[in-house]
Amino acid sequence: MANHSGWHPASQVCAPPPLPAYLKNVYDLKPIVGVPSDEEIIGIHTVMQAANRVSTVPGMHDPGLLMRLADHLFSVQIAKYRGKYSLLAFPSNATYTPPSLPAHISVTLGTVSGVPTNEEMIKVQEAVRSYQQFSHVPSMFDAQVNMELTQHLFDLQMARYTQLASEYQPSSTSQTTTALGGSVRSVQPPNITEGAISATNNAGTGVSAAGVHLTSSLAPTIDTSELMERPNQLAARFNLLLERSNELAERSFQPTAQASQPTERINEVFERLGRLEARVHQPVEQSDRLTERFNQMLERFSEAIEQMNQPVQQINQHAGQFRQSTEQSTWLAEQMDKHAERIGDVMQNINRVLVGIQHAIVRNHRENTVNAVYCLVNEAGEVLGASETSQGTPFMRLFQQSRYSDFQLPVAVDGDYRHLHMQTPLLGEWLSFFGIGDGLCDSPTSTVLKEGEAAYAKDKLSDYLSSCLG
């Protein structure tokens, strides 16, 4: 269909509703002058999607703002439609081409010619619902495609509306004959020829509307000028008949011989006046029926928009529930970590108690020697003969190594101090094995003493072993 930019005034302004600050940061809507661009319509869709997502947050739902945004989008889509299609005629061979859809949308749309069928409308609505379900997945959602798809649905709905509205236009009266003394003649509306409509449709544009042909016999076209002129014509004829009735009333005062004829004519005039008054009200009644039909179409359009928004609202609800579940899972994980730390502390305390009990059992054994130190366990339950710290050195080998010691470590056993033969390189291993080497070794896992700490390490190990065996 040829574009007719003259239908939509270039100076018409579509003003958006005031937006809160958090929506202005998404897209700051500006007044739209003339035919809106794709970017401006995409901005409105973006703001509406953000407003719908925010409405799921408690205390942030604003139905009035959502309603005003929907009204603004409707006005802009009307302006976009007017910028593409002619006002004067809607040819039955008009074509509406859908946008190209991505592969993950299973619905296949084709070009619609003329008035769309129910099946074609259902497919487009299904495509809109399917595509808008991916609005939360940026890699699978394109705002340009969404805008073109919703505009395509709007164009098809307007095509159906104009077709239905054309079926409820006033029936044309070709002529009205009034015979009143031969002074009132028949009145016929001027013929609307094909050339006249073509010139009107392209006035001021210099371009002929190819493929648009209208004749006086085409009833589906709504001629608003005819609806306005017919009441004026009937009112003029009504005034003319009133003047004639006044003249006849004056003649009624003439001689009695002529009185009967004017009286009959006066009655005839009043009958015609009644018929003309009824005809004057016919265009008004037909206009009321068109208005009622238009309101019904708007209600259906609003219902379709609400049905389109239901899947998005459900997705937002599921997203909110998933967010709540995630928060609860995080809270439970934190609580589990806290309980695990507490359990770890309790287990460490239990382990220390068990180590102390083992040391007490060894200490209470009679006739202990200094070699009883090799029977003491650490907090890991290891003894020196099977410890990773001593690299699994057997008991006898440790005993033999102690014979070649370079110093003797005093250890209290059963109240008496005994001397434990030890080599200086083994001092760090003994401290690390019993877990008392903090600050004395190079690192918490190292068995190498720091320089200058050998004397303090000997005293600390002597005190520890004495507390276990003394």
CSV table of C-alpha atoms in Angstrom, one decimal:
chain,number,residue,atom,x,y,z
A,1,MET,CA,0.0,0.0,0.0
A,2,ALA,CA,1.3,3.5,-0.8
A,3,ASN,CA,2.3,5.7,2.1
A,4,HIS,CA,0.2,8.8,2.7
A,5,SER,CA,2.1,11.0,5.1
A,6,GLY,CA,-0.6,13.7,4.7
A,7,TRP,CA,-3.0,11.8,7.0
A,8,HIS,CA,-0.9,12.4,10.1
A,9,PRO,CA,-0.2,16.1,10.8
A,10,ALA,CA,3.5,16.9,10.9
A,11,SER,CA,2.9,19.2,13.9
A,12,GLN,CA,0.9,16.7,16.0
A,13,VAL,CA,2.6,16.0,19.4
A,14,CYS,CA,2.3,12.8,21.5
A,15,ALA,CA,3.4,13.8,25.0
A,16,PRO,CA,4.5,11.0,27.4
A,17,PRO,CA,3.4,10.8,31.0
A,18,PRO,CA,5.8,12.0,33.7
A,19,LEU,CA,8.2,9.3,34.7
A,20,PRO,CA,9.8,8.6,38.1
A,21,ALA,CA,13.6,8.9,38.3
A,22,TYR,CA,14.3,5.2,38.2
A,23,LEU,CA,12.5,4.9,34.8
A,24,LYS,CA,14.1,8.0,33.4
A,25,ASN,CA,17.4,6.3,33.9
A,26,VAL,CA,16.2,3.4,31.7
A,27,TYR,CA,15.0,5.7,28.9
A,28,ASP,CA,14.0,9.4,29.1
A,29,LEU,CA,10.8,9.7,27.0
A,30,LYS,CA,10.4,13.0,25.1
A,31,PRO,CA,7.4,14.4,23.4
A,32,ILE,CA,7.1,13.0,19.8
A,33,VAL,CA,6.3,15.5,17.0
A,34,GLY,CA,4.9,14.1,13.8
A,35,VAL,CA,5.4,10.5,12.8
A,36,PRO,CA,7.4,8.6,15.5
A,37,SER,CA,10.7,6.9,14.7
A,38,ASP,CA,11.6,3.3,15.4
A,39,GLU,CA,14.0,4.4,18.2
A,40,GLU,CA,11.2,6.4,20.0
A,41,ILE,CA,8.8,3.5,19.9
A,42,ILE,CA,11.5,1.1,21.1
A,43,GLY,CA,12.2,3.5,24.0
A,44,ILE,CA,8.5,3.3,25.0
A,45,HIS,CA,8.6,-0.5,25.0
A,46,THR,CA,11.8,-0.5,27.0
A,47,VAL,CA,10.2,1.7,29.7
A,48,MET,CA,7.0,-0.4,29.8
A,49,GLN,CA,9.1,-3.6,30.3
A,50,ALA,CA,11.1,-2.0,33.1
A,51,ALA,CA,7.9,-0.7,34.8
A,52,ASN,CA,6.3,-4.2,34.6
A,53,ARG,CA,9.4,-5.8,36.2
A,54,VAL,CA,9.5,-3.2,39.0
A,55,SER,CA,5.8,-3.6,39.7
A,56,THR,CA,6.6,-7.1,41.1
A,57,VAL,CA,8.6,-5.5,43.9
A,58,PRO,CA,6.3,-4.8,47.0
A,59,GLY,CA,5.4,-1.2,47.2
A,60,MET,CA,6.5,-0.3,43.7
A,61,HIS,CA,3.4,-1.3,41.7
A,62,ASP,CA,1.8,1.8,40.1
A,63,PRO,CA,-1.2,0.8,38.0
A,64,GLY,CA,-1.9,4.4,37.0
A,65,LEU,CA,1.6,4.8,35.5
A,66,LEU,CA,1.2,1.5,33.6
A,67,MET,CA,-2.2,2.7,32.2
A,68,ARG,CA,-0.7,6.0,31.1
A,69,LEU,CA,2.2,4.4,29.4
A,70,ALA,CA,-0.2,2.0,27.6
A,71,ASP,CA,-2.2,5.0,26.4
A,72,HIS,CA,0.9,6.7,25.2
A,73,LEU,CA,2.0,3.6,23.3
A,74,PHE,CA,-1.5,3.4,21.7
A,75,SER,CA,-1.3,7.0,20.6
A,76,VAL,CA,2.2,6.6,19.1
A,77,GLN,CA,1.1,3.4,17.3
A,78,ILE,CA,-1.9,5.2,15.8
A,79,ALA,CA,0.5,8.0,14.6
A,80,LYS,CA,2.8,5.3,13.1
A,81,TYR,CA,-0.2,3.7,11.4
A,82,ARG,CA,-1.4,7.0,10.0
A,83,GLY,CA,2.0,7.8,8.6
A,84,LYS,CA,1.9,4.6,6.5
A,85,TYR,CA,-1.7,4.2,5.3
A,86,SER,CA,-4.3,6.6,3.7
A,87,LEU,CA,-7.3,8.0,5.5
A,88,LEU,CA,-9.7,8.2,2.6
A,89,ALA,CA,-9.7,4.5,1.5
A,90,PHE,CA,-8.6,1.1,2.7
A,91,PRO,CA,-8.3,-1.0,-0.4
A,92,SER,CA,-9.1,-4.7,0.0
A,93,ASN,CA,-5.8,-5.6,-1.7
A,94,ALA,CA,-3.6,-3.8,1.0
A,95,THR,CA,-0.6,-6.0,2.1
A,96,TYR,CA,0.9,-6.1,5.6
A,97,THR,CA,4.4,-7.6,5.8
A,98,PRO,CA,5.6,-9.1,9.1
A,99,PRO,CA,9.2,-8.7,10.4
A,100,SER,CA,11.7,-11.6,10.1
A,101,LEU,CA,11.6,-13.7,13.2
A,102,PRO,CA,14.6,-15.6,14.8
A,103,ALA,CA,15.0,-19.4,14.6
A,104,HIS,CA,13.9,-20.0,18.2
A,105,ILE,CA,10.3,-18.7,17.4
A,106,SER,CA,8.4,-21.6,16.0
A,107,VAL,CA,5.5,-19.5,14.6
A,108,THR,CA,5.8,-18.7,10.9
A,109,LEU,CA,4.2,-15.5,9.7
A,110,GLY,CA,3.3,-14.6,6.2
A,111,THR,CA,2.2,-11.5,4.3
A,112,VAL,CA,-1.4,-10.6,4.9
A,113,SER,CA,-3.4,-9.3,2.0
A,114,GLY,CA,-6.6,-7.2,2.7
A,115,VAL,CA,-8.5,-7.8,5.9
A,116,PRO,CA,-6.7,-10.4,8.1
A,117,THR,CA,-8.6,-13.7,9.0
A,118,ASN,CA,-9.0,-15.0,12.5
A,119,GLU,CA,-6.3,-17.6,11.9
A,120,GLU,CA,-3.8,-14.9,10.8
A,121,MET,CA,-4.6,-12.8,13.8
A,122,ILE,CA,-4.1,-15.8,16.2
A,123,LYS,CA,-0.7,-16.6,14.6
A,124,VAL,CA,0.5,-13.0,15.1
A,125,GLN,CA,-0.7,-12.8,18.7
A,126,GLU,CA,1.0,-16.2,19.4
A,127,ALA,CA,4.2,-14.9,17.8
A,128,VAL,CA,4.1,-11.7,20.0
A,129,ARG,CA,3.6,-13.8,23.2
A,130,SER,CA,6.3,-16.3,22.3
A,131,TYR,CA,8.9,-13.6,21.5
A,132,GLN,CA,8.2,-11.4,24.5
A,133,GLN,CA,8.8,-14.5,26.8
A,134,PHE,CA,12.5,-14.1,25.9
A,135,SER,CA,12.7,-10.4,27.1
A,136,HIS,CA,14.8,-11.5,30.1
A,137,VAL,CA,17.4,-13.2,27.8
A,138,PRO,CA,19.3,-10.5,26.0
A,139,SER,CA,21.0,-12.9,23.6
A,140,MET,CA,17.6,-14.1,22.4
A,141,PHE,CA,15.6,-10.8,22.4
A,142,ASP,CA,15.9,-7.9,20.0
A,143,ALA,CA,14.1,-4.7,20.8
A,144,GLN,CA,13.8,-3.7,17.1
A,145,VAL,CA,12.1,-7.0,16.3
A,146,ASN,CA,9.8,-6.7,19.3
A,147,MET,CA,8.8,-3.2,18.2
A,148,GLU,CA,8.1,-4.2,14.6
A,149,LEU,CA,6.2,-7.3,15.6
A,150,THR,CA,3.8,-5.4,18.0
A,151,GLN,CA,3.4,-2.7,15.3
A,152,HIS,CA,2.5,-5.4,12.8
A,153,LEU,CA,-0.2,-6.7,15.2
A,154,PHE,CA,-1.5,-3.2,15.7
A,155,ASP,CA,-1.7,-2.6,11.9
A,156,LEU,CA,-3.7,-5.8,11.5
A,157,GLN,CA,-6.1,-4.9,14.3
A,158,MET,CA,-6.7,-1.5,12.7
A,159,ALA,CA,-7.3,-3.2,9.3
A,160,ARG,CA,-10.0,-5.3,10.9
A,161,TYR,CA,-11.5,-2.3,12.7
A,162,THR,CA,-11.8,-0.2,9.5
A,163,GLN,CA,-13.4,-3.1,7.7
A,164,LEU,CA,-16.0,-3.6,10.5
A,165,ALA,CA,-16.6,0.2,10.8
A,166,SER,CA,-17.3,0.4,7.1
A,167,GLU,CA,-20.1,-2.0,7.4
A,168,TYR,CA,-22.0,0.4,9.8
A,169,GLN,CA,-22.1,3.5,7.7
A,170,PRO,CA,-25.3,5.5,6.8
A,171,SER,CA,-27.3,4.4,3.8
A,172,SER,CA,-27.2,7.0,1.1
A,173,THR,CA,-30.4,8.5,-0.3
A,174,SER,CA,-30.0,9.2,-3.9
A,175,GLN,CA,-32.7,11.9,-4.1
A,176,THR,CA,-35.7,13.4,-2.2
A,177,THR,CA,-38.7,14.6,-4.2
A,178,THR,CA,-40.9,17.2,-2.7
A,179,ALA,CA,-43.9,18.5,-4.6
A,180,LEU,CA,-45.3,21.6,-3.0
A,181,GLY,CA,-47.1,23.7,-5.6
A,182,GLY,CA,-44.2,23.0,-7.9
A,183,SER,CA,-41.9,25.4,-6.0
A,184,VAL,CA,-39.9,22.7,-4.1
A,185,ARG,CA,-37.8,20.6,-6.5
A,186,SER,CA,-36.0,17.3,-6.1
A,187,VAL,CA,-32.5,17.5,-4.5
A,188,GLN,CA,-29.7,15.1,-5.4
A,189,PRO,CA,-26.3,14.9,-3.7
A,190,PRO,CA,-23.4,15.7,-6.0
A,191,ASN,CA,-21.9,12.7,-7.8
A,192,ILE,CA,-18.5,11.7,-6.4
A,193,THR,CA,-16.5,10.7,-9.4
A,194,GLU,CA,-13.2,8.8,-9.5
A,195,GLY,CA,-11.3,11.8,-10.6
A,196,ALA,CA,-12.7,14.0,-7.8
A,197,ILE,CA,-11.6,11.6,-5.1
A,198,SER,CA,-8.2,11.0,-6.6
A,199,ALA,CA,-7.6,14.8,-6.7
A,200,THR,CA,-8.8,15.2,-3.0
A,201,ASN,CA,-6.6,12.3,-1.8
A,202,ASN,CA,-3.5,13.8,-3.3
A,203,ALA,CA,-4.2,17.5,-2.8
A,204,GLY,CA,-1.0,19.4,-2.1
A,205,THR,CA,1.3,16.3,-2.5
A,206,GLY,CA,1.8,16.2,-6.2
A,207,VAL,CA,1.7,12.4,-6.2
A,208,SER,CA,-1.2,10.2,-7.4
A,209,ALA,CA,-2.3,7.4,-5.2
A,210,ALA,CA,-1.6,4.4,-7.4
A,211,GLY,CA,-4.0,1.6,-7.1
A,212,VAL,CA,-6.7,3.6,-5.2
A,213,HIS,CA,-10.0,3.8,-7.2
A,214,LEU,CA,-13.3,5.0,-5.8
A,215,THR,CA,-16.6,5.5,-7.6
A,216,SER,CA,-20.0,6.7,-6.5
A,217,SER,CA,-21.2,3.1,-6.3
A,218,LEU,CA,-18.6,2.0,-3.7
A,219,ALA,CA,-20.6,1.8,-0.4
A,220,PRO,CA,-17.8,0.7,2.0
A,221,THR,CA,-16.1,4.2,2.1
A,222,ILE,CA,-17.1,6.4,5.1
A,223,ASP,CA,-17.8,9.9,3.7
A,224,THR,CA,-17.8,12.1,6.8
A,225,SER,CA,-18.4,15.3,4.7
A,226,GLU,CA,-21.6,13.8,3.4
A,227,LEU,CA,-22.8,13.1,7.0
A,228,MET,CA,-22.2,16.7,7.9
A,229,GLU,CA,-23.8,18.2,4.7
A,230,ARG,CA,-27.0,16.1,4.7
A,231,PRO,CA,-28.4,17.5,8.1
A,232,ASN,CA,-27.6,21.1,6.8
A,233,GLN,CA,-29.5,20.4,3.5
A,234,LEU,CA,-32.5,19.0,5.4
A,235,ALA,CA,-32.5,21.9,7.8
A,236,ALA,CA,-32.5,24.4,4.9
A,237,ARG,CA,-35.4,22.5,3.3
A,238,PHE,CA,-37.1,22.5,6.7
A,239,ASN,CA,-36.8,26.3,6.9
A,240,LEU,CA,-38.2,26.7,3.4
A,241,LEU,CA,-41.2,24.6,4.2
A,242,LEU,CA,-41.8,26.7,7.3
A,243,GLU,CA,-41.8,29.8,5.2
A,244,ARG,CA,-44.4,28.2,2.8
A,245,SER,CA,-46.5,27.2,5.8
A,246,ASN,CA,-46.5,30.9,7.0
A,247,GLU,CA,-47.6,32.0,3.5
A,248,LEU,CA,-50.4,29.4,3.5
A,249,ALA,CA,-51.5,30.6,7.0
A,250,GLU,CA,-51.8,34.1,5.7
A,251,ARG,CA,-53.9,32.9,2.8
A,252,SER,CA,-56.2,31.1,5.3
A,253,PHE,CA,-57.6,34.5,6.3
A,254,GLN,CA,-58.9,35.1,2.7
A,255,PRO,CA,-62.6,34.6,1.7
A,256,THR,CA,-64.3,31.5,3.0
A,257,ALA,CA,-64.6,30.1,-0.5
A,258,GLN,CA,-60.9,29.6,-0.7
A,259,ALA,CA,-60.3,28.6,2.9
A,260,SER,CA,-60.6,24.8,2.5
A,261,GLN,CA,-57.7,24.5,-0.1
A,262,PRO,CA,-55.1,26.3,2.1
A,263,THR,CA,-56.1,24.2,5.1
A,264,GLU,CA,-55.5,21.0,3.3
A,265,ARG,CA,-52.2,22.2,2.1
A,266,ILE,CA,-51.2,23.3,5.6
A,267,ASN,CA,-51.9,19.8,6.8
A,268,GLU,CA,-49.8,18.4,4.0
A,269,VAL,CA,-46.9,20.7,4.9
A,270,PHE,CA,-46.9,19.6,8.5
A,271,GLU,CA,-46.9,15.9,7.5
A,272,ARG,CA,-43.8,16.6,5.3
A,273,LEU,CA,-42.2,18.5,8.2
A,274,GLY,CA,-42.6,15.4,10.4
A,275,ARG,CA,-41.0,13.2,7.7
A,276,LEU,CA,-38.1,15.6,7.3
A,277,GLU,CA,-37.5,15.8,11.0
A,278,ALA,CA,-37.3,12.0,11.1
A,279,ARG,CA,-34.8,12.0,8.3
A,280,VAL,CA,-32.7,14.6,10.1
A,281,HIS,CA,-32.3,12.3,13.1
A,282,GLN,CA,-31.2,9.3,11.0
A,283,PRO,CA,-27.5,10.3,10.4
A,284,VAL,CA,-27.2,11.1,14.2
A,285,GLU,CA,-28.5,7.6,15.1
A,286,GLN,CA,-26.2,6.0,12.6
A,287,SER,CA,-23.2,8.0,14.0
A,288,ASP,CA,-24.1,6.8,17.5
A,289,ARG,CA,-24.0,3.2,16.2
A,290,LEU,CA,-20.6,3.8,14.7
A,291,THR,CA,-19.3,5.3,17.9
A,292,GLU,CA,-20.6,2.3,19.9
A,293,ARG,CA,-18.9,-0.1,17.4
A,294,PHE,CA,-15.7,1.8,17.8
A,295,ASN,CA,-15.9,1.6,21.6
A,296,GLN,CA,-16.4,-2.2,21.3
A,297,MET,CA,-13.3,-2.5,19.1
A,298,LEU,CA,-11.3,-0.5,21.6
A,299,GLU,CA,-12.4,-2.8,24.4
A,300,ARG,CA,-11.4,-5.9,22.3
A,301,PHE,CA,-8.0,-4.3,21.6
A,302,SER,CA,-7.5,-3.6,25.4
A,303,GLU,CA,-8.4,-7.2,26.2
A,304,ALA,CA,-5.9,-8.4,23.6
A,305,ILE,CA,-3.2,-6.2,25.2
A,306,GLU,CA,-4.0,-7.6,28.6
A,307,GLN,CA,-3.8,-11.1,27.3
A,308,MET,CA,-0.4,-10.3,25.8
A,309,ASN,CA,0.9,-9.0,29.1
A,310,GLN,CA,-0.2,-12.0,31.2
A,311,PRO,CA,2.7,-14.2,30.2
A,312,VAL,CA,5.2,-11.4,31.0
A,313,GLN,CA,3.6,-10.9,34.4
A,314,GLN,CA,3.7,-14.7,35.1
A,315,ILE,CA,7.4,-14.7,34.2
A,316,ASN,CA,8.0,-11.8,36.5
A,317,GLN,CA,6.2,-13.6,39.3
A,318,HIS,CA,8.3,-16.7,38.7
A,319,ALA,CA,11.4,-14.6,38.7
A,320,GLY,CA,10.4,-13.0,42.0
A,321,GLN,CA,9.8,-16.5,43.5
A,322,PHE,CA,13.1,-17.7,42.2
A,323,ARG,CA,14.8,-14.7,43.7
A,324,GLN,CA,13.2,-15.4,47.1
A,325,SER,CA,14.2,-19.1,46.9
A,326,THR,CA,17.8,-18.0,46.1
A,327,GLU,CA,17.8,-15.7,49.1
A,328,GLN,CA,16.5,-18.4,51.4
A,329,SER,CA,19.1,-20.9,50.1
A,330,THR,CA,21.8,-18.3,50.7
A,331,TRP,CA,20.6,-17.8,54.3
A,332,LEU,CA,20.4,-21.5,54.9
A,333,ALA,CA,24.0,-22.0,53.6
A,334,GLU,CA,25.2,-19.2,55.9
A,335,GLN,CA,23.4,-20.8,58.8
A,336,MET,CA,25.0,-24.2,57.9
A,337,ASP,CA,28.4,-22.6,57.8
A,338,LYS,CA,27.9,-21.1,61.2
A,339,HIS,CA,26.8,-24.5,62.6
A,340,ALA,CA,29.7,-26.2,60.9
A,341,GLU,CA,32.1,-23.8,62.6
A,342,ARG,CA,30.5,-24.4,65.9
A,343,ILE,CA,30.6,-28.2,65.4
A,344,GLY,CA,34.3,-27.8,64.5
A,345,ASP,CA,35.0,-25.9,67.7
A,346,VAL,CA,33.2,-28.6,69.7
A,347,MET,CA,35.1,-31.4,67.9
A,348,GLN,CA,38.4,-29.6,68.7
A,349,ASN,CA,37.5,-29.4,72.3
A,350,ILE,CA,36.5,-33.1,72.4
A,351,ASN,CA,39.8,-33.9,70.6
A,352,ARG,CA,41.8,-32.0,73.3
A,353,VAL,CA,40.0,-33.8,76.1
A,354,LEU,CA,40.8,-37.2,74.5
A,355,VAL,CA,44.4,-36.3,74.1
A,356,GLY,CA,44.5,-35.2,77.7
A,357,ILE,CA,42.9,-38.5,78.7
A,358,GLN,CA,45.5,-40.5,76.7
A,359,HIS,CA,48.3,-38.5,78.3
A,360,ALA,CA,46.9,-39.1,81.8
A,361,ILE,CA,46.7,-42.9,81.1
A,362,VAL,CA,50.4,-42.9,80.1
A,363,ARG,CA,51.3,-40.7,83.1
A,364,ASN,CA,49.6,-43.0,85.5
A,365,HIS,CA,51.5,-46.1,84.3
A,366,ARG,CA,53.9,-47.2,87.0
A,367,GLU,CA,57.6,-47.4,86.4
A,368,ASN,CA,57.6,-45.1,83.4
A,369,THR,CA,60.9,-44.2,81.8
A,370,VAL,CA,61.8,-41.2,79.7
A,371,ASN,CA,61.0,-43.3,76.7
A,372,ALA,CA,57.3,-42.9,77.5
A,373,VAL,CA,57.4,-39.7,75.5
A,374,TYR,CA,57.3,-41.9,72.4
A,375,CYS,CA,53.8,-43.2,73.5
A,376,LEU,CA,52.2,-39.7,73.7
A,377,VAL,CA,49.8,-38.8,70.9
A,378,ASN,CA,49.1,-35.5,69.4
A,379,GLU,CA,45.8,-33.9,68.5
A,380,ALA,CA,45.7,-35.8,65.2
A,381,GLY,CA,45.9,-39.2,67.2
A,382,GLU,CA,49.4,-39.9,65.9
A,383,VAL,CA,52.5,-41.2,67.7
A,384,LEU,CA,56.0,-40.3,66.8
A,385,GLY,CA,56.6,-43.7,65.1
A,386,ALA,CA,53.8,-43.2,62.6
A,387,SER,CA,53.6,-39.4,62.1
A,388,GLU,CA,53.9,-37.5,58.9
A,389,THR,CA,55.8,-34.9,60.9
A,390,SER,CA,58.5,-37.5,61.8
A,391,GLN,CA,58.1,-38.8,58.2
A,392,GLY,CA,57.0,-42.2,59.6
A,393,THR,CA,60.3,-42.9,61.4
A,394,PRO,CA,59.9,-46.1,63.5
A,395,PHE,CA,60.2,-46.0,67.3
A,396,MET,CA,63.4,-47.9,67.5
A,397,ARG,CA,65.1,-45.7,64.9
A,398,LEU,CA,64.2,-42.6,66.9
A,399,PHE,CA,65.5,-44.3,70.0
A,400,GLN,CA,68.8,-45.1,68.3
A,401,GLN,CA,69.1,-41.6,66.9
A,402,SER,CA,68.7,-40.2,70.4
A,403,ARG,CA,71.9,-42.1,71.4
A,404,TYR,CA,73.9,-39.7,69.2
A,405,SER,CA,72.4,-36.6,70.6
A,406,ASP,CA,74.1,-33.3,71.0
A,407,PHE,CA,72.1,-32.2,74.0
A,408,GLN,CA,69.9,-33.6,76.8
A,409,LEU,CA,66.4,-32.4,77.4
A,410,PRO,CA,65.2,-32.5,81.1
A,411,VAL,CA,61.7,-34.1,81.4
A,412,ALA,CA,59.8,-34.8,84.6
A,413,VAL,CA,58.6,-38.4,84.8
A,414,ASP,CA,56.7,-39.6,87.9
A,415,GLY,CA,58.0,-36.6,89.8
A,416,ASP,CA,61.7,-37.1,88.9
A,417,TYR,CA,63.6,-35.3,86.1
A,418,ARG,CA,65.0,-37.6,83.5
A,419,HIS,CA,67.2,-36.6,80.6
A,420,LEU,CA,66.0,-37.2,77.1
A,421,HIS,CA,68.8,-37.4,74.5
A,422,MET,CA,67.9,-35.4,71.4
A,423,GLN,CA,69.5,-33.9,68.3
A,424,THR,CA,69.0,-30.2,67.6
A,425,PRO,CA,67.7,-30.8,64.0
A,426,LEU,CA,64.8,-32.9,65.5
A,427,LEU,CA,63.7,-30.1,67.9
A,428,GLY,CA,61.5,-28.4,65.2
A,429,GLU,CA,59.9,-31.7,64.3
A,430,TRP,CA,59.0,-32.4,67.9
A,431,LEU,CA,57.4,-28.9,68.4
A,432,SER,CA,55.4,-29.2,65.1
A,433,PHE,CA,54.3,-32.8,66.0
A,434,PHE,CA,52.8,-31.7,69.4
A,435,GLY,CA,51.4,-28.4,67.8
A,436,ILE,CA,53.4,-26.1,70.1
A,437,GLY,CA,55.7,-24.5,67.5
A,438,ASP,CA,53.7,-21.3,66.9
A,439,GLY,CA,56.1,-18.4,66.5
A,440,LEU,CA,59.2,-20.6,66.7
A,441,CYS,CA,59.2,-22.1,63.2
A,442,ASP,CA,59.5,-20.4,59.9
A,443,SER,CA,55.8,-21.1,59.1
A,444,PRO,CA,52.9,-23.0,60.8
A,445,THR,CA,53.6,-26.1,58.5
A,446,SER,CA,57.5,-25.8,58.7
A,447,THR,CA,59.7,-27.9,61.0
A,448,VAL,CA,62.7,-25.6,60.7
A,449,LEU,CA,63.4,-23.4,63.7
A,450,LYS,CA,64.0,-19.7,63.4
A,451,GLU,CA,67.4,-18.5,64.1
A,452,GLY,CA,68.1,-17.7,67.7
A,453,GLU,CA,65.0,-19.6,69.0
A,454,ALA,CA,66.7,-23.0,69.9
A,455,ALA,CA,67.0,-22.2,73.6
A,456,TYR,CA,63.4,-21.1,74.0
A,457,ALA,CA,62.2,-24.1,72.0
A,458,LYS,CA,64.1,-26.5,74.3
A,459,ASP,CA,62.4,-24.9,77.4
A,460,LYS,CA,59.0,-25.0,75.8
A,461,LEU,CA,59.3,-28.7,74.8
A,462,SER,CA,60.6,-29.6,78.2
A,463,ASP,CA,57.7,-28.0,80.0
A,464,TYR,CA,55.2,-29.6,77.7
A,465,LEU,CA,56.6,-33.2,78.0
A,466,SER,CA,56.9,-32.7,81.8
A,467,SER,CA,53.2,-31.7,82.0
A,468,CYS,CA,52.3,-34.9,80.2
A,469,LEU,CA,54.5,-37.4,82.1
A,470,GLY,CA,55.3,-35.6,85.4
